[in-house]
Every structure is written in C-alpha cells, then in structure tokens.
Short mmCIF file of C-alpha atoms in Angstrom, two decimals:
data_model
loop_
_atom_site.label_atom_id
_atom_site.label_comp_id
_atom_site.label_asym_id
_atom_site.label_seq_id
_atom_site.Cartn_x
_atom_site.Cartn_y
_atom_site.Cartn_z
CA UNK A 1 0.00 0.00 0.00
CA UNK A 2 1.41 3.35 -1.07
CA UNK A 3 0.42 6.58 0.74
CA UNK A 4 0.93 10.15 -0.45
CA UNK A 5 0.26 12.82 2.19
CA UNK A 6 -0.55 16.49 1.72
CA UNK A 7 -1.22 18.78 4.69
CA UNK A 8 -3.95 21.32 3.91
CA UNK A 9 -4.30 24.76 5.47
CA UNK A 10 -7.77 24.36 6.96
CA UNK A 11 -6.97 21.67 9.54
CA UNK A 12 -7.20 18.81 7.07
CA UNK A 13 -4.90 16.16 5.64
CA UNK A 14 -5.25 14.76 2.14
CA UNK A 15 -4.16 11.16 1.68
CA UNK A 16 -3.89 9.42 -1.68
CA UNK A 17 -3.82 5.68 -1.03
CA UNK A 18 -2.90 3.14 -3.70
CA UNK A 19 -3.81 -0.46 -2.80
CA UNK A 20 -1.78 -3.46 -3.94
CA UNK A 21 -3.44 -5.32 -6.80
CA UNK A 22 -3.11 -8.67 -4.97
CA UNK A 23 -4.91 -7.30 -1.91
CA UNK A 24 -7.70 -5.88 -4.05
CA UNK A 25 -8.16 -9.22 -5.84
CA UNK A 26 -8.22 -11.02 -2.51
CA UNK A 27 -10.93 -8.63 -1.28
CA UNK A 28 -13.04 -9.24 -4.39
CA UNK A 29 -12.82 -13.02 -3.95
CA UNK A 30 -13.81 -12.69 -0.29
CA UNK A 31 -16.77 -10.53 -1.35
CA UNK A 32 -17.78 -13.15 -3.93
CA UNK A 33 -17.71 -15.91 -1.30
CA UNK A 34 -19.91 -13.82 0.98
CA UNK A 35 -22.39 -13.17 -1.82
CA UNK A 36 -22.38 -16.85 -2.74
CA UNK A 37 -23.58 -17.65 0.77
CA UNK A 38 -26.36 -15.07 0.52
CA UNK A 39 -27.53 -15.67 -3.06
CA UNK A 40 -28.87 -19.03 -4.18
CA UNK A 41 -26.87 -20.26 -7.20
CA UNK A 42 -28.23 -23.44 -8.87
CA UNK A 43 -25.84 -26.38 -8.81
CA UNK A 44 -23.69 -25.08 -5.96
CA UNK A 45 -23.88 -25.28 -2.22
CA UNK A 46 -23.97 -21.93 -0.35
CA UNK A 47 -20.56 -20.26 -0.53
CA UNK A 48 -19.06 -22.85 -2.88
CA UNK A 49 -19.70 -21.27 -6.30
CA UNK A 50 -16.54 -20.23 -8.22
CA UNK A 51 -15.70 -16.55 -8.52
CA UNK A 52 -16.60 -16.21 -12.20
CA UNK A 53 -19.97 -17.93 -11.62
CA UNK A 54 -20.80 -15.51 -8.81
CA UNK A 55 -19.86 -12.56 -11.01
CA UNK A 56 -22.11 -13.90 -13.78
CA UNK A 57 -24.95 -14.35 -11.29
CA UNK A 58 -24.89 -11.03 -9.38
CA UNK A 59 -22.85 -8.82 -11.70
CA UNK A 60 -19.31 -7.47 -11.40
CA UNK A 61 -20.56 -4.14 -10.02
CA UNK A 62 -22.19 -5.89 -7.05
CA UNK A 63 -19.00 -7.79 -6.25
CA UNK A 64 -16.93 -4.61 -6.49
CA UNK A 65 -19.34 -2.72 -4.24
CA UNK A 66 -19.20 -5.48 -1.61
CA UNK A 67 -15.41 -5.64 -1.79
CA UNK A 68 -14.96 -1.87 -1.51
CA UNK A 69 -17.43 -1.64 1.39
CA UNK A 70 -15.15 -3.91 3.43
CA UNK A 71 -11.72 -3.01 2.07
CA UNK A 72 -11.88 0.82 1.92
CA UNK A 73 -12.48 1.42 5.67
CA UNK A 74 -9.68 -1.03 6.50
CA UNK A 75 -7.24 0.68 4.16
CA UNK A 76 -8.13 4.18 5.41
CA UNK A 77 -7.74 3.12 9.03
CA UNK A 78 -4.34 1.61 8.35
CA UNK A 79 -3.18 4.71 6.44
CA UNK A 80 -4.28 7.07 9.21
CA UNK A 81 -2.50 4.95 11.82
CA UNK A 82 0.64 4.66 9.67
CA UNK A 83 0.80 8.44 9.20
CA UNK A 84 0.25 9.08 12.91
CA UNK A 85 -2.88 11.15 12.29
CA UNK A 86 -5.46 11.81 15.03
CA UNK A 87 -8.70 12.62 13.15
CA UNK A 88 -11.20 15.05 14.63
CA UNK A 89 -13.93 12.61 13.60
CA UNK A 90 -13.96 9.43 11.53
CA UNK A 91 -17.62 10.10 10.71
CA UNK A 92 -16.75 13.19 8.66
CA UNK A 93 -13.86 11.69 6.66
CA UNK A 94 -14.43 12.51 2.99
CA UNK A 95 -13.34 9.80 0.56
CA UNK A 96 -13.46 9.21 -3.15
CA UNK A 97 -12.41 6.17 -5.17
CA UNK A 98 -10.32 7.71 -7.93
CA UNK A 99 -9.41 4.51 -9.78
CA UNK A 100 -10.01 0.77 -9.69
CA UNK A 101 -6.86 -0.24 -11.58
CA UNK A 102 -4.94 0.13 -9.42
CA UNK A 103 -7.37 0.83 -6.60
CA UNK A 104 -6.70 4.46 -5.64
CA UNK A 105 -8.56 6.23 -2.85
CA UNK A 106 -8.39 9.94 -2.13
CA UNK A 107 -9.20 10.79 1.49
CA UNK A 108 -9.70 14.12 3.25
CA UNK A 109 -9.22 13.68 7.00
CA UNK A 110 -10.47 16.47 9.35
CA UNK A 111 -8.01 17.31 12.13
CA UNK A 112 -8.76 18.73 15.59
CA UNK A 113 -9.16 22.53 15.58
CA UNK A 114 -6.38 24.86 16.71
CA UNK A 115 -7.10 28.03 18.67
CA UNK A 116 -4.72 30.72 19.84
CA UNK A 117 -6.42 33.35 21.99
CA UNK A 118 -5.52 36.93 21.24
CA UNK A 119 -4.97 39.81 23.67
CA UNK A 120 -8.18 40.09 25.68
CA UNK A 121 -7.12 43.22 27.55
CA UNK A 122 -7.66 45.55 24.58
CA UNK A 123 -11.18 44.41 23.68
CA UNK A 124 -13.77 47.16 23.88
CA UNK A 125 -17.36 46.20 24.68
CA UNK A 126 -20.46 48.36 24.37
CA UNK A 127 -22.59 47.75 27.46
CA UNK A 128 -26.29 48.49 27.60
CA UNK A 129 -28.08 50.48 30.23
CA UNK A 130 -31.10 48.57 31.48
CA UNK A 131 -34.22 50.66 31.92
CA UNK A 132 -37.82 49.76 32.60
CA UNK A 133 -40.32 52.41 31.47
CA UNK A 134 -43.73 53.18 32.92
CA UNK A 135 -45.26 52.34 29.54
CA UNK A 136 -43.86 48.81 29.76
CA UNK A 137 -45.24 48.39 33.28
CA UNK A 138 -48.65 49.74 32.23
CA UNK A 139 -48.73 47.35 29.26
CA UNK A 140 -48.27 44.36 31.61
CA UNK A 141 -50.94 45.65 33.98
CA UNK A 142 -53.31 46.20 31.05
CA UNK A 143 -52.70 42.61 29.93
CA UNK A 144 -53.55 41.41 33.45
CA UNK A 145 -56.78 43.40 33.29
CA UNK A 146 -57.67 41.87 29.92
CA UNK A 147 -57.00 38.36 31.23
CA UNK A 148 -59.57 38.97 33.96
CA UNK A 149 -62.13 40.74 31.80
CA UNK A 150 -65.78 39.74 32.06
CA UNK A 151 -68.10 39.35 29.07
CA UNK A 152 -71.23 41.48 29.59
CA UNK A 153 -74.26 41.52 27.26
CA UNK A 154 -74.67 44.62 25.10
CA UNK A 155 -76.95 45.73 22.27
CA UNK A 156 -74.15 47.34 20.29
CA UNK A 157 -72.99 48.81 18.04
CA UNK A 158 -70.41 46.01 17.77
CA UNK A 159 -66.80 47.05 18.38
CA UNK A 160 -63.46 45.38 17.94
CA UNK A 161 -62.85 43.13 20.94
CA UNK A 162 -66.52 42.16 21.31
CA UNK A 163 -67.70 38.54 21.08
CA UNK A 164 -70.54 38.13 18.60
CA UNK A 165 -72.90 35.25 17.85
CA UNK A 166 -74.05 35.31 14.24
CA UNK A 167 -75.88 33.50 11.49
CA UNK A 168 -73.95 33.84 8.25
CA UNK A 169 -74.59 32.74 4.67
CA UNK A 170 -72.22 33.40 1.77
CA UNK A 171 -73.13 32.68 -1.87
CA UNK A 172 -71.51 33.21 -5.25
CA UNK A 173 -73.24 34.96 -8.15
CA UNK A 174 -73.82 31.47 -9.55
CA UNK A 175 -76.00 30.72 -6.54
CA UNK A 176 -73.51 28.29 -5.00
CA UNK A 177 -73.33 28.51 -1.19
CA UNK A 178 -69.70 28.68 0.01
CA UNK A 179 -70.36 29.24 3.71
CA UNK A 180 -73.32 28.73 6.05
CA UNK A 181 -73.04 29.17 9.81
CA UNK A 182 -75.74 28.97 12.50
CA UNK A 183 -75.19 30.45 15.96
CA UNK A 184 -71.48 30.87 15.28
CA UNK A 185 -69.47 32.68 17.97
CA UNK A 186 -66.68 34.90 16.73
CA UNK A 187 -64.35 37.41 18.38
CA UNK A 188 -64.32 40.67 16.48
CA UNK A 189 -60.65 41.29 15.78
CA UNK A 190 -59.35 42.91 12.56
CA UNK A 191 -58.07 40.37 10.06
CA UNK A 192 -55.28 42.61 8.74
CA UNK A 193 -52.79 45.11 10.11
CA UNK A 194 -53.38 48.77 9.27
CA UNK A 195 -50.63 48.81 6.65
CA UNK A 196 -51.98 45.65 5.01
CA UNK A 197 -55.64 46.55 4.57
CA UNK A 198 -55.57 46.89 0.77
CA UNK A 199 -54.64 44.59 -2.09
CA UNK A 200 -54.49 44.71 -5.87
CA UNK A 201 -57.80 43.34 -7.16
CA UNK A 202 -58.93 43.26 -10.78
CA UNK A 203 -62.26 45.03 -11.28
CA UNK A 204 -64.53 43.96 -14.14
CA UNK A 205 -64.20 46.29 -17.13
CA UNK A 206 -60.78 47.57 -16.09
CA UNK A 207 -57.56 46.33 -17.69
CA UNK A 208 -55.32 47.10 -14.73
CA UNK A 209 -55.65 45.99 -11.15
CA UNK A 210 -56.47 48.69 -8.63
CA UNK A 211 -56.01 48.95 -4.87
CA UNK A 212 -59.11 47.67 -3.13
CA UNK A 213 -59.85 47.04 0.55
CA UNK A 214 -58.93 43.49 1.46
CA UNK A 215 -61.97 41.30 2.10
CA UNK A 216 -62.32 41.61 5.87
CA UNK A 217 -65.49 39.93 7.06
CA UNK A 218 -64.99 41.13 10.63
CA UNK A 219 -64.80 44.74 9.49
CA UNK A 220 -68.28 44.36 7.97
CA UNK A 221 -69.69 43.00 11.24
CA UNK A 222 -68.29 45.94 13.19
CA UNK A 223 -71.01 48.53 13.87
CA UNK A 224 -73.94 46.08 13.75
CA UNK A 225 -76.52 46.13 16.54
CA UNK A 226 -78.36 43.27 18.19
CA UNK A 227 -80.83 41.43 15.90
CA UNK A 228 -79.70 43.42 12.85
CA UNK A 229 -79.40 41.66 9.48
CA UNK A 230 -76.83 43.04 7.08
CA UNK A 231 -76.11 42.14 3.45
CA UNK A 232 -72.78 42.95 1.83
CA UNK A 233 -70.37 41.68 -0.84
CA UNK A 234 -66.65 40.98 -0.67
CA UNK A 235 -64.33 40.51 -3.65
CA UNK A 236 -61.37 38.22 -3.07
CA UNK A 237 -57.95 38.48 -4.80
CA UNK A 238 -56.63 35.74 -7.06
CA UNK A 239 -54.07 34.57 -4.47
CA UNK A 240 -56.63 34.07 -1.69
CA UNK A 241 -55.88 30.81 0.20
CA UNK A 242 -59.43 29.44 -0.19
CA UNK A 243 -59.59 28.29 -3.82
CA UNK A 244 -63.41 28.25 -3.78
CA UNK A 245 -63.58 32.03 -3.52
CA UNK A 246 -60.16 33.15 -4.84
CA UNK A 247 -60.72 35.81 -7.54
CA UNK A 248 -64.50 35.76 -6.98
CA UNK A 249 -67.16 37.91 -5.34
CA UNK A 250 -69.21 36.53 -2.43
CA UNK A 251 -72.55 37.92 -1.33
CA UNK A 252 -72.99 37.66 2.44
CA UNK A 253 -76.01 37.86 4.71
CA UNK A 254 -75.23 38.19 8.42
CA UNK A 255 -77.58 38.37 11.42
CA UNK A 256 -76.28 39.43 14.82
CA UNK A 257 -77.93 37.11 17.36
CA UNK A 258 -75.97 38.00 20.50
CA UNK A 259 -73.24 40.44 21.49
CA UNK A 260 -70.99 40.55 24.55
CA UNK A 261 -68.45 43.19 25.46
CA UNK A 262 -65.34 42.74 27.54
CA UNK A 263 -65.48 44.77 30.73
CA UNK A 264 -62.08 45.22 32.32
CA UNK A 265 -61.62 45.32 36.10
CA UNK A 266 -60.38 48.53 37.65
CA UNK A 267 -56.67 48.96 38.19
CA UNK A 268 -56.94 48.90 41.97
CA UNK A 269 -56.02 46.94 45.09
CA UNK A 270 -58.77 44.40 44.41
CA UNK A 271 -57.15 43.50 41.07
CA UNK A 272 -53.75 43.18 42.76
CA UNK A 273 -55.17 40.78 45.34
CA UNK A 274 -56.83 38.73 42.60
CA UNK A 275 -53.58 38.45 40.67
CA UNK A 276 -51.48 37.13 43.55
CA UNK A 277 -50.16 37.68 47.03
CA UNK A 278 -50.29 41.48 46.89
CA UNK A 279 -51.96 43.90 49.28
CA UNK A 280 -52.05 46.96 47.04
CA UNK A 281 -51.83 47.85 43.38
CA UNK A 282 -48.52 49.52 44.15
CA UNK A 283 -47.14 46.19 45.43
CA UNK A 284 -48.18 44.58 42.12
CA UNK A 285 -46.66 47.43 40.13
CA UNK A 286 -43.34 47.04 41.98
CA UNK A 287 -43.30 43.31 41.32
CA UNK A 288 -44.01 43.88 37.63
CA UNK A 289 -41.15 46.38 37.55
CA UNK A 290 -38.78 43.83 39.13
CA UNK A 291 -39.86 41.11 36.69
CA UNK A 292 -39.41 43.37 33.68
CA UNK A 293 -36.01 44.45 34.92
CA UNK A 294 -34.92 40.84 35.37
CA UNK A 295 -36.14 39.96 31.87
CA UNK A 296 -34.34 42.97 30.41
CA UNK A 297 -31.21 42.07 32.35
CA UNK A 298 -31.21 38.50 31.05
CA UNK A 299 -31.75 39.67 27.46
CA UNK A 300 -28.96 42.25 27.79
CA UNK A 301 -26.73 39.62 29.36
CA UNK A 302 -27.27 37.28 26.40
CA UNK A 303 -26.38 40.03 23.96
CA UNK A 304 -23.32 40.93 26.02
CA UNK A 305 -22.11 37.32 26.06
CA UNK A 306 -22.47 37.04 22.28
CA UNK A 307 -20.63 40.35 21.80
CA UNK A 308 -17.77 39.23 24.07
CA UNK A 309 -17.41 35.87 22.32
CA UNK A 310 -17.46 37.48 18.87
CA UNK A 311 -14.82 40.05 19.90
CA UNK A 312 -12.60 37.33 21.38
CA UNK A 313 -12.97 35.32 18.18
CA UNK A 314 -11.98 38.38 16.13
CA UNK A 315 -8.67 38.83 17.95
CA UNK A 316 -7.90 35.10 18.07
CA UNK A 317 -6.47 32.70 15.51
CA UNK A 318 -8.93 29.89 14.85
CA UNK A 319 -8.32 27.04 12.42
CA UNK A 320 -10.90 24.28 12.05
CA UNK A 321 -11.89 21.74 9.38
CA UNK A 322 -15.02 22.46 7.29
CA UNK A 323 -16.45 19.21 8.64
CA UNK A 324 -16.98 20.89 12.02
CA UNK A 325 -19.34 23.41 10.42
CA UNK A 326 -21.23 20.57 8.75
CA UNK A 327 -21.55 18.88 12.15
CA UNK A 328 -23.08 22.04 13.66
CA UNK A 329 -25.53 22.27 10.76
CA UNK A 330 -26.43 18.60 11.30
CA UNK A 331 -27.19 19.42 14.94
CA UNK A 332 -29.45 22.34 13.95
CA UNK A 333 -31.33 20.15 11.47
CA UNK A 334 -31.73 17.43 14.09
CA UNK A 335 -33.23 19.98 16.49
CA UNK A 336 -35.53 21.21 13.71
CA UNK A 337 -36.78 17.67 13.11
CA UNK A 338 -37.68 17.32 16.80
CA UNK A 339 -39.59 20.62 16.68
CA UNK A 340 -41.45 19.55 13.54
CA UNK A 341 -42.55 16.30 15.19
CA UNK A 342 -44.63 18.36 17.64
CA UNK A 343 -46.70 19.52 14.65
CA UNK A 344 -46.84 16.09 13.04
CA UNK A 345 -44.40 17.04 10.27
CA UNK A 346 -41.12 15.65 9.04
CA UNK A 347 -38.21 17.45 7.42
CA UNK A 348 -39.19 16.44 3.89
CA UNK A 349 -42.70 17.88 4.31
CA UNK A 350 -41.25 21.06 5.80
CA UNK A 351 -38.92 21.50 2.82
CA UNK A 352 -41.86 21.04 0.45
CA UNK A 353 -43.77 23.76 2.30
CA UNK A 354 -40.78 26.10 1.94
CA UNK A 355 -40.20 25.01 -1.67
CA UNK A 356 -36.52 24.47 -0.84
CA UNK A 357 -34.01 21.66 -1.15
CA UNK A 358 -32.06 20.25 1.77
CA UNK A 359 -28.86 21.78 0.38
CA UNK A 360 -30.50 25.22 0.24
CA UNK A 361 -31.64 24.91 3.84
CA UNK A 362 -28.14 23.85 4.92
CA UNK A 363 -26.70 26.93 3.22
CA UNK A 364 -29.13 29.14 5.15
CA UNK A 365 -27.82 27.63 8.39
CA UNK A 366 -24.15 27.92 7.42
CA UNK A 367 -23.39 31.50 8.52
CA UNK A 368 -24.99 31.03 11.94
CA UNK A 369 -23.29 27.63 12.31
CA UNK A 370 -19.85 29.12 11.67
CA UNK A 371 -20.48 31.89 14.19
CA UNK A 372 -21.67 29.37 16.82
CA UNK A 373 -18.60 27.20 16.19
CA UNK A 374 -16.12 30.06 16.52
CA UNK A 375 -17.76 31.15 19.77
CA UNK A 376 -17.62 27.65 21.20
CA UNK A 377 -13.99 27.11 20.20
CA UNK A 378 -12.69 30.30 21.83
CA UNK A 379 -14.75 29.63 24.95
CA UNK A 380 -13.32 26.14 25.46
CA UNK A 381 -9.79 27.34 24.73
CA UNK A 382 -10.25 30.07 27.35
CA UNK A 383 -11.57 27.55 29.88
CA UNK A 384 -8.57 25.29 29.21
CA UNK A 385 -6.02 28.08 29.57
CA UNK A 386 -7.64 29.37 32.78
CA UNK A 387 -7.83 25.83 34.25
CA UNK A 388 -11.57 26.08 34.86
CA UNK A 389 -13.01 23.01 36.55
CA UNK A 390 -16.34 22.01 38.04
CA UNK A 391 -16.50 21.42 41.77
CA UNK A 392 -18.57 18.56 43.17
CA UNK A 393 -21.00 20.82 45.04
CA UNK A 394 -21.46 22.95 41.89
CA UNK A 395 -22.45 19.90 39.88
CA UNK A 396 -24.85 18.77 42.59
CA UNK A 397 -26.63 22.15 42.52
CA UNK A 398 -26.77 22.17 38.73
CA UNK A 399 -28.09 18.61 38.56
CA UNK A 400 -30.71 19.36 41.20
CA UNK A 401 -31.93 22.39 39.24
CA UNK A 402 -31.97 20.54 35.91
CA UNK A 403 -33.78 17.45 37.21
CA UNK A 404 -36.36 19.53 39.05
CA UNK A 405 -37.11 21.52 35.90
CA UNK A 406 -37.37 18.34 33.82
CA UNK A 407 -39.82 16.68 36.18
CA UNK A 408 -41.90 19.86 36.56
CA UNK A 409 -42.15 20.11 32.78
CA UNK A 410 -43.73 16.65 32.67
CA UNK A 411 -40.69 14.71 31.48
CA UNK A 412 -40.64 10.94 31.92
CA UNK A 413 -38.89 10.09 35.23
CA UNK A 414 -36.95 7.40 33.31
CA UNK A 415 -34.96 10.25 31.74
CA UNK A 416 -33.05 10.41 35.03
CA UNK A 417 -31.41 7.11 34.02
CA UNK A 418 -30.14 8.52 30.72
CA UNK A 419 -26.34 8.42 30.73
CA UNK A 420 -26.15 11.38 28.35
CA UNK A 421 -28.12 13.57 30.75
CA UNK A 422 -25.26 13.81 33.27
CA UNK A 423 -22.84 14.79 30.50
CA UNK A 424 -25.21 17.47 29.21
CA UNK A 425 -25.68 18.89 32.71
CA UNK A 426 -21.93 19.02 33.29
CA UNK A 427 -21.30 20.52 29.86
CA UNK A 428 -23.84 23.29 30.40
CA UNK A 429 -22.42 24.13 33.81
CA UNK A 430 -18.85 24.15 32.46
CA UNK A 431 -19.82 26.54 29.68
CA UNK A 432 -21.65 28.89 32.04
CA UNK A 433 -18.77 28.98 34.50
CA UNK A 434 -16.29 29.74 31.71
CA UNK A 435 -18.58 32.40 30.24
CA UNK A 436 -18.99 34.15 33.58
CA UNK A 437 -15.22 34.37 34.05
CA UNK A 438 -14.56 35.40 30.45
CA UNK A 439 -17.18 38.18 30.46
CA UNK A 440 -15.90 39.48 33.79
CA UNK A 441 -12.31 39.50 32.54
CA UNK A 442 -13.12 41.28 29.26
CA UNK A 443 -15.61 43.83 30.64
CA UNK A 444 -14.07 44.43 34.05
CA UNK A 445 -17.46 43.86 35.67
CA UNK A 446 -17.93 41.67 38.75
CA UNK A 447 -18.34 38.02 37.88
CA UNK A 448 -21.96 36.86 37.60
CA UNK A 449 -23.01 34.35 40.30
CA UNK A 450 -22.97 30.81 39.01
CA UNK A 451 -26.37 30.12 40.57
CA UNK A 452 -29.39 32.32 41.41
CA UNK A 453 -29.45 33.59 44.97
CA UNK A 454 -32.64 31.58 45.60
CA UNK A 455 -30.78 28.35 44.81
CA UNK A 456 -27.84 29.34 47.01
CA UNK A 457 -30.25 30.07 49.86
CA UNK A 458 -31.96 26.70 49.48
CA UNK A 459 -28.62 24.91 49.55
CA UNK A 460 -27.45 26.96 52.53
CA UNK A 461 -30.53 25.93 54.48
CA UNK A 462 -30.12 22.32 53.42
CA UNK A 463 -26.49 22.31 54.55
CA UNK A 464 -27.47 23.84 57.89
CA UNK A 465 -30.18 21.23 58.35
CA UNK A 466 -27.76 18.46 57.38
CA UNK A 467 -25.26 19.85 59.90
CA UNK A 468 -27.87 19.90 62.65
CA UNK A 469 -28.91 16.33 61.89
CA UNK A 470 -25.27 15.21 61.94
CA UNK A 471 -24.74 17.01 65.26
CA UNK A 472 -27.86 15.44 66.78
CA UNK A 473 -26.79 12.03 65.54
CA UNK A 474 -23.35 12.49 67.10
CA UNK A 475 -24.90 13.54 70.44
CA UNK A 476 -27.25 10.57 70.37
CA UNK A 477 -24.37 8.23 69.64
CA UNK A 478 -22.36 9.71 72.49
CA UNK A 479 -25.28 9.29 74.91
CA UNK A 480 -25.68 5.68 73.82
CA UNK A 481 -21.99 4.99 74.40
CA UNK A 482 -22.18 6.58 77.86
CA UNK A 483 -25.24 4.50 78.78
CA UNK A 484 -23.51 1.31 77.66
CA UNK A 485 -20.46 2.30 79.67
CA UNK A 486 -22.56 2.77 82.84
CA UNK A 487 -23.99 -0.70 82.43
CA UNK A 488 -20.58 -2.38 82.27
CA UNK A 489 -18.73 -0.23 84.82
CA UNK A 490 -17.56 -1.79 88.29
CA UNK A 491 -19.67 -1.04 91.42
CA UNK A 492 -19.24 2.49 92.69
CA UNK A 493 -17.14 3.37 95.80
CA UNK A 494 -20.23 3.71 98.07
CA UNK A 495 -21.09 0.06 97.52
CA UNK A 496 -17.51 -0.93 98.32
CA UNK A 497 -17.66 1.03 101.60
CA UNK A 498 -20.93 -0.70 102.62
CA UNK A 499 -19.38 -4.05 101.85
CA UNK A 500 -16.32 -3.17 104.01
CA UNK A 501 -18.46 -2.05 106.93
CA UNK A 502 -20.50 -5.26 106.85
CA UNK A 503 -17.34 -7.33 106.81
CA UNK A 504 -15.88 -5.44 109.77
CA UNK A 505 -19.09 -5.87 111.73
CA UNK A 506 -19.10 -9.59 111.07
CA UNK A 507 -15.48 -9.91 112.17
CA UNK A 508 -16.28 -7.99 115.38
CA UNK A 509 -19.13 -10.34 116.23
CA UNK A 510 -16.89 -13.33 115.63
CA UNK A 511 -14.27 -11.88 117.97
CA UNK A 512 -16.83 -11.29 120.73
CA UNK A 513 -18.03 -14.87 120.54
CA UNK A 514 -14.46 -16.07 120.88
CA UNK A 515 -13.96 -13.95 124.00
CA UNK A 516 -17.09 -15.41 125.51
#
C-alpha cells in the first residue's frame, strides 16, 4: 500500500492511497464468497460457487461494491495509523475512489481545531443600560386586566374586541353557497394590520388591477346592533388561500344574534389581590417592575455574552476543518426535526412547504453555524487556559436544578437514568462557568453568580439542616456509648464502703463470741 500525504491549510490532511493489486483481488474473492452464501446459485452449495460464476450471477458491479465496502475502511484506518494522524472525527472523513486499476482512494481527514487566543485586555465592549419604562409596566398591567375581563351583554354597536354570535350565509353569483353558519361565535378582531388593509384586485371592465380594501369579514360585522341583518359583498384576490372564492365575489347575509363586550376590572387593590399575594396595586406594580427588569437584564446579558465571544474570536487565531461546520448544521437540522414532530411534520414535508431543497436549507444555516462554532472554540480554549473546573457541590446544585425543571415540565422520570443527561448537565455548567469568568475579565465587571441567589439560599438551608442532623446524631451516639459504659462499669465506691463495713461488723461479732 502506497500513501501520499498532503497537509492542507484548513486543519485537514489529504491522503492518496494506492492499494496493492493482490490485496484488491483477494478482497473481491472474499466478497464473492460472501455473496455466494447469501444468493442461491443453482448447482452449488452456499458459498461454494466459483468466482466467475458468482460474477455472472450477481454482476461485477455488485461484487466490487461489496469488496470496496469492506476493504476501503480497513485501508483508510491503516493509512491514518501509519501516518500518525489523530482525526477530529472518523464520521466526517471525505473519501473518493479515484481509480479501480490500481485501486486508488483519495481521502480528506479532518483534524482537531487549533485556537490561539488573542490579547483580551484591549477588547472594547459596548454595554447596555437597562431601563424599565412606565409604559412597559402599564402594558403588563393592562394585559392582566384583559386576562380577567368579564363578558357582559350589550346591544351594540359592535366594536373590535366584542364577542358576537351570528348566522352567516355566503353565496356566489352562480347561486352556490360557500359558507353557512348557524349560531357561530366569533371574536371581532381585525383580520389585517393597518398597513396591510388593501390589495391589488382586478375590477370587471378595467384592464389594470387597482387597490381595493382586502376582504375583511370582521370589518363588515363591526357597527352592527343586536338582531340586525346586514347584506354585503366581498371581492377576493386571485391569491386568496381558499380556492373556492379566490378571484370571486361573495354575497354575504349576516344576522347578529348575541353580542358581549369585555369589561375590564379597575386597576386597583382588588385586582392586585386577585392576581397574587399582593396587598395593594402599588405592590403589584413594583413586582411587575422587578420582573421586567430581570427579563431585560437577562436579554442584555445574552447580547453581552455574544458580543464578548465574537470580539474574542476576532482577535484570536482559529483554524478548524469544514467538517466541524457541517456537524453544527447537522445538529441544527436534528433539532428542527424534533420541533417539527410536535406539529406532526417531518423534514421532507417542511422543505416542500418552503419550496426548498435540503442543500439550500443547509446553506441558510451555514453562517450562523460558523459563528456558533467560533464562539464555542474560543470559549473552550479560554476555559482550558484558565484551568476552569467544576466542583462537586457545583455539579450537585446544577443537577438538582436541571432534574427539578425536567420533572416539573412533565418529562418521563426514566430520563433520570439517561447516561447522556449527566454529560449534558456538566457541559452546560462548564460553559456557564467559563462564560462568567470570560465576560468578567473582558468587561471588568464583577463576575456573575454561578447560581441564582434563591438556589444558594436553598442549599445553605439544606447544609445547615444536614449539619444539625449530623450534630444530633453524634450527640445521640455519644449518649448511647455513655449509657452502655454505665452498664458495664464496676460497682461504685459507696457500695464498696458498705461491703467493708458489713465485713468489719461480722469480724467484730466473731471476735466477741471467741472472747465469751
């Protein structure tokens, strides 16, 4: 076997491997014997048909394919080992059979990436000022009011936001009925945004299309009063989704049977108490302000992290094989497939809906994949250079948080036995710890806590409780040992004195008797 090596610039090695003719022939004969065992050949026992008979039976191309399927991986593995190459991934080795006589294989082997961090001290970062406005707070409070709105009967006129019950019949000029509803309840919300209320519709007798109001059925119902019947027509554009009425005019007849209007609660202490554990509306407002600030802080933090990673990548030297980008794209597509399953779709159906090929979709992902990869590479290089490690108690906190969230989200408890779960938990914690240190070093800000203060407080209490239990157990054990010691100890001195006195008295009596 002859090997020609060429080191490429983008963390790849090109190998041109020429296989000995005798070895190739031996592989083809072995492939033929295997096929002879799998394919019934008249006149021969399984595996006993001569080579030329097998070739006649299944075709030379089939024998070659079987031989190459076994031989090529063996040859590539031997060449990589002989050249002392450590591939980044065997899965992403690119190979091409250049010739069959002699058998020549061209292989592109991806190598591990190389990262040299640049000078982090000169990086300039634009930091955001976090502000929560009164308008944002009022918008949240208004949403809370709308969530608790009551539907009250009204006679109209109907307004946007009302809930109407209608009878509706729609017919074409041909007399065909395209819609018929009885007692249908509908919420009166505009079908189009203000800037999208018109469309180009061809009008009979006119050569050019003109701007016409888009056919908004809800807009026609607006202004009706209880028990009113209204007739109107709507002309639909050619590209309307419903093919039955696309490019046609529909004559409608609508009767308003019932109408209810949303009545919002007052913005007062009673609303605050209904929302949660708040005494006054001011308490609720303060909590909303805190929540909005925390959300804004988290969003700003995410943008800051991305900015830091991108700046670090800019000043660093990063070399990686193209296969790593393909791997990131594969991960994104895998995640997309899982998301599509929720809607009962697969990737092929999704591509048909987009009218795109898989290659086109991969190209759309490429720029973001390269950015994600560069960020990840500089982060892990930073963590390695700064000797960042995960402590046991840190992992325990992270695992506790992750498992609690999984179970609360309705995940199958059997997921706790998944071996990959522990690795994912550790990986996420490692990344967050490295990010916190990197952002602090680049920005000069204090390092973000690794865990929320609520989690730290829970663990502090748990450790205190565990300490108390250990202390109580030690005291109980000591008391038990003392009690056992009392039971086995020799009689106390008082008993010995009593025994001595009794003995002396007996000896005295004996002496008196002798004197007598």
